[in-house]
Amino acid sequence: MIVCVCHGVRCTAVRAAIGGGAHTVDAVGSSCGAGTDCGACRGMIEDMIDEALEEQSATRVDARGRTHLALSVSSA
Ligand code: FES
């Protein structure tokens, strides 16, 4: 899916930028160009950053390299 129409940047490129350490919209823009023209996609990029950081904080890797998921349970 195209995230940034102005630069034709796909979500995979934005995710790669975020995974490479771009944790602000401007940093993503510096990495792949998304969000650096009209700005219409900046909200979507910000959401993608938030989701990625939430996923990172929901997992941790222990000293043996095992991944642990932090699960939250809500009661309705
Ligand atoms: S759609 Fe991304 S800068 Fe215009």
JSON list of C-alpha atoms and ligand atoms in Angstrom, two decimals:
[
{"chain": "A", "resi": 1, "resn": "MET", "atom": "CA", "xyz": [0.00, 0.00, 0.00]},
{"chain": "A", "resi": 2, "resn": "ILE", "atom": "CA", "xyz": [1.23, 3.48, -0.83]},
{"chain": "A", "resi": 3, "resn": "VAL", "atom": "CA", "xyz": [1.57, 5.65, 2.28]},
{"chain": "A", "resi": 4, "resn": "CYS", "atom": "CA", "xyz": [2.99, 8.76, 0.66]},
{"chain": "A", "resi": 5, "resn": "VAL", "atom": "CA", "xyz": [1.46, 9.60, -2.69]},
{"chain": "A", "resi": 6, "resn": "CYS", "atom": "CA", "xyz": [3.76, 12.54, -3.31]},
{"chain": "A", "resi": 7, "resn": "HIS", "atom": "CA", "xyz": [6.84, 10.34, -3.27]},
{"chain": "A", "resi": 8, "resn": "GLY", "atom": "CA", "xyz": [5.28, 6.97, -4.05]},
{"chain": "A", "resi": 9, "resn": "VAL", "atom": "CA", "xyz": [6.56, 5.50, -0.77]},
{"chain": "A", "resi": 10, "resn": "ARG", "atom": "CA", "xyz": [5.04, 2.18, 0.24]},
{"chain": "A", "resi": 11, "resn": "CYS", "atom": "CA", "xyz": [4.29, 1.02, 3.77]},
{"chain": "A", "resi": 12, "resn": "THR", "atom": "CA", "xyz": [7.13, -1.50, 3.54]},
{"chain": "A", "resi": 13, "resn": "ALA", "atom": "CA", "xyz": [9.62, 1.33, 3.06]},
{"chain": "A", "resi": 14, "resn": "VAL", "atom": "CA", "xyz": [8.13, 3.29, 5.96]},
{"chain": "A", "resi": 15, "resn": "ARG", "atom": "CA", "xyz": [8.25, 0.20, 8.19]},
{"chain": "A", "resi": 16, "resn": "ALA", "atom": "CA", "xyz": [11.86, -0.41, 7.16]},
{"chain": "A", "resi": 17, "resn": "ALA", "atom": "CA", "xyz": [12.74, 3.17, 8.08]},
{"chain": "A", "resi": 18, "resn": "ILE", "atom": "CA", "xyz": [11.03, 2.80, 11.46]},
{"chain": "A", "resi": 19, "resn": "GLY", "atom": "CA", "xyz": [12.75, -0.53, 12.03]},
{"chain": "A", "resi": 20, "resn": "GLY", "atom": "CA", "xyz": [16.04, 1.14, 11.22]},
{"chain": "A", "resi": 21, "resn": "GLY", "atom": "CA", "xyz": [15.57, 3.62, 14.04]},
{"chain": "A", "resi": 22, "resn": "ALA", "atom": "CA", "xyz": [13.48, 6.41, 12.50]},
{"chain": "A", "resi": 23, "resn": "HIS", "atom": "CA", "xyz": [11.09, 7.05, 15.36]},
{"chain": "A", "resi": 24, "resn": "THR", "atom": "CA", "xyz": [9.81, 10.48, 14.37]},
{"chain": "A", "resi": 25, "resn": "VAL", "atom": "CA", "xyz": [7.94, 11.56, 11.24]},
{"chain": "A", "resi": 26, "resn": "ASP", "atom": "CA", "xyz": [10.85, 13.78, 10.25]},
{"chain": "A", "resi": 27, "resn": "ALA", "atom": "CA", "xyz": [13.31, 10.92, 10.70]},
{"chain": "A", "resi": 28, "resn": "VAL", "atom": "CA", "xyz": [11.15, 8.69, 8.49]},
{"chain": "A", "resi": 29, "resn": "GLY", "atom": "CA", "xyz": [11.11, 11.48, 5.93]},
{"chain": "A", "resi": 30, "resn": "SER", "atom": "CA", "xyz": [14.88, 11.77, 6.03]},
{"chain": "A", "resi": 31, "resn": "SER", "atom": "CA", "xyz": [15.17, 8.02, 5.54]},
{"chain": "A", "resi": 32, "resn": "CYS", "atom": "CA", "xyz": [12.71, 7.38, 2.72]},
{"chain": "A", "resi": 33, "resn": "GLY", "atom": "CA", "xyz": [11.21, 10.74, 1.73]},
{"chain": "A", "resi": 34, "resn": "ALA", "atom": "CA", "xyz": [7.69, 10.01, 2.98]},
{"chain": "A", "resi": 35, "resn": "GLY", "atom": "CA", "xyz": [5.94, 13.02, 4.47]},
{"chain": "A", "resi": 36, "resn": "THR", "atom": "CA", "xyz": [8.33, 15.60, 3.09]},
{"chain": "A", "resi": 37, "resn": "ASP", "atom": "CA", "xyz": [6.05, 17.26, 0.54]},
{"chain": "A", "resi": 38, "resn": "CYS", "atom": "CA", "xyz": [2.35, 18.08, 1.10]},
{"chain": "A", "resi": 39, "resn": "GLY", "atom": "CA", "xyz": [2.28, 16.44, 4.53]},
{"chain": "A", "resi": 40, "resn": "ALA", "atom": "CA", "xyz": [-1.03, 14.63, 4.04]},
{"chain": "A", "resi": 41, "resn": "CYS", "atom": "CA", "xyz": [0.55, 11.31, 4.99]},
{"chain": "A", "resi": 42, "resn": "ARG", "atom": "CA", "xyz": [2.28, 12.50, 8.15]},
{"chain": "A", "resi": 43, "resn": "GLY", "atom": "CA", "xyz": [-0.58, 11.39, 10.42]},
{"chain": "A", "resi": 44, "resn": "MET", "atom": "CA", "xyz": [-0.47, 7.89, 8.94]},
{"chain": "A", "resi": 45, "resn": "ILE", "atom": "CA", "xyz": [3.31, 7.76, 9.40]},
{"chain": "A", "resi": 46, "resn": "GLU", "atom": "CA", "xyz": [2.91, 8.86, 13.00]},
{"chain": "A", "resi": 47, "resn": "ASP", "atom": "CA", "xyz": [0.36, 6.09, 13.57]},
{"chain": "A", "resi": 48, "resn": "MET", "atom": "CA", "xyz": [2.76, 3.55, 12.06]},
{"chain": "A", "resi": 49, "resn": "ILE", "atom": "CA", "xyz": [5.54, 4.75, 14.38]},
{"chain": "A", "resi": 50, "resn": "ASP", "atom": "CA", "xyz": [3.24, 4.51, 17.41]},
{"chain": "A", "resi": 51, "resn": "GLU", "atom": "CA", "xyz": [2.15, 0.98, 16.45]},
{"chain": "A", "resi": 52, "resn": "ALA", "atom": "CA", "xyz": [5.74, -0.15, 15.91]},
{"chain": "A", "resi": 53, "resn": "LEU", "atom": "CA", "xyz": [6.89, 1.28, 19.24]},
{"chain": "A", "resi": 54, "resn": "GLU", "atom": "CA", "xyz": [3.92, -0.33, 21.03]},
{"chain": "A", "resi": 55, "resn": "GLU", "atom": "CA", "xyz": [4.85, -3.67, 19.49]},
{"chain": "A", "resi": 56, "resn": "GLN", "atom": "CA", "xyz": [8.46, -3.21, 20.57]},
{"chain": "A", "resi": 57, "resn": "SER", "atom": "CA", "xyz": [7.45, -2.40, 24.13]},
{"chain": "A", "resi": 58, "resn": "ALA", "atom": "CA", "xyz": [5.11, -5.38, 24.20]},
{"chain": "A", "resi": 59, "resn": "THR", "atom": "CA", "xyz": [7.96, -7.78, 23.56]},
{"chain": "A", "resi": 60, "resn": "ARG", "atom": "CA", "xyz": [11.29, -8.27, 25.21]},
{"chain": "A", "resi": 61, "resn": "VAL", "atom": "CA", "xyz": [14.13, -10.64, 24.59]},
{"chain": "A", "resi": 62, "resn": "ASP", "atom": "CA", "xyz": [15.76, -12.26, 27.60]},
{"chain": "A", "resi": 63, "resn": "ALA", "atom": "CA", "xyz": [19.44, -13.06, 28.07]},
{"chain": "A", "resi": 64, "resn": "ARG", "atom": "CA", "xyz": [18.99, -16.42, 26.34]},
{"chain": "A", "resi": 65, "resn": "GLY", "atom": "CA", "xyz": [17.47, -14.76, 23.26]},
{"chain": "A", "resi": 66, "resn": "ARG", "atom": "CA", "xyz": [13.94, -15.90, 24.02]},
{"chain": "A", "resi": 67, "resn": "THR", "atom": "CA", "xyz": [11.18, -13.48, 23.10]},
{"chain": "A", "resi": 68, "resn": "HIS", "atom": "CA", "xyz": [8.50, -12.77, 25.68]},
{"chain": "A", "resi": 69, "resn": "LEU", "atom": "CA", "xyz": [5.22, -11.12, 24.87]},
{"chain": "A", "resi": 70, "resn": "ALA", "atom": "CA", "xyz": [3.57, -8.79, 27.35]},
{"chain": "A", "resi": 71, "resn": "LEU", "atom": "CA", "xyz": [-0.10, -9.56, 27.04]},
{"chain": "A", "resi": 72, "resn": "SER", "atom": "CA", "xyz": [-2.80, -7.38, 28.43]},
{"chain": "A", "resi": 73, "resn": "VAL", "atom": "CA", "xyz": [-6.20, -8.77, 29.23]},
{"chain": "A", "resi": 74, "resn": "SER", "atom": "CA", "xyz": [-9.20, -6.54, 29.51]},
{"chain": "A", "resi": 75, "resn": "SER", "atom": "CA", "xyz": [-12.46, -7.53, 31.08]},
{"chain": "A", "resi": 76, "resn": "ALA", "atom": "CA", "xyz": [-15.57, -6.37, 29.36]},
{"chain": "B", "resi": 1, "resn": "FES", "atom": "S1", "xyz": [1.36, 12.34, 0.51]},
{"chain": "B", "resi": 1, "resn": "FES", "atom": "FE1", "xyz": [3.20, 12.22, 1.64]},
{"chain": "B", "resi": 1, "resn": "FES", "atom": "S2", "xyz": [4.03, 14.23, 1.52]},
{"chain": "B", "resi": 1, "resn": "FES", "atom": "FE2", "xyz": [2.27, 14.30, 0.28]}
]
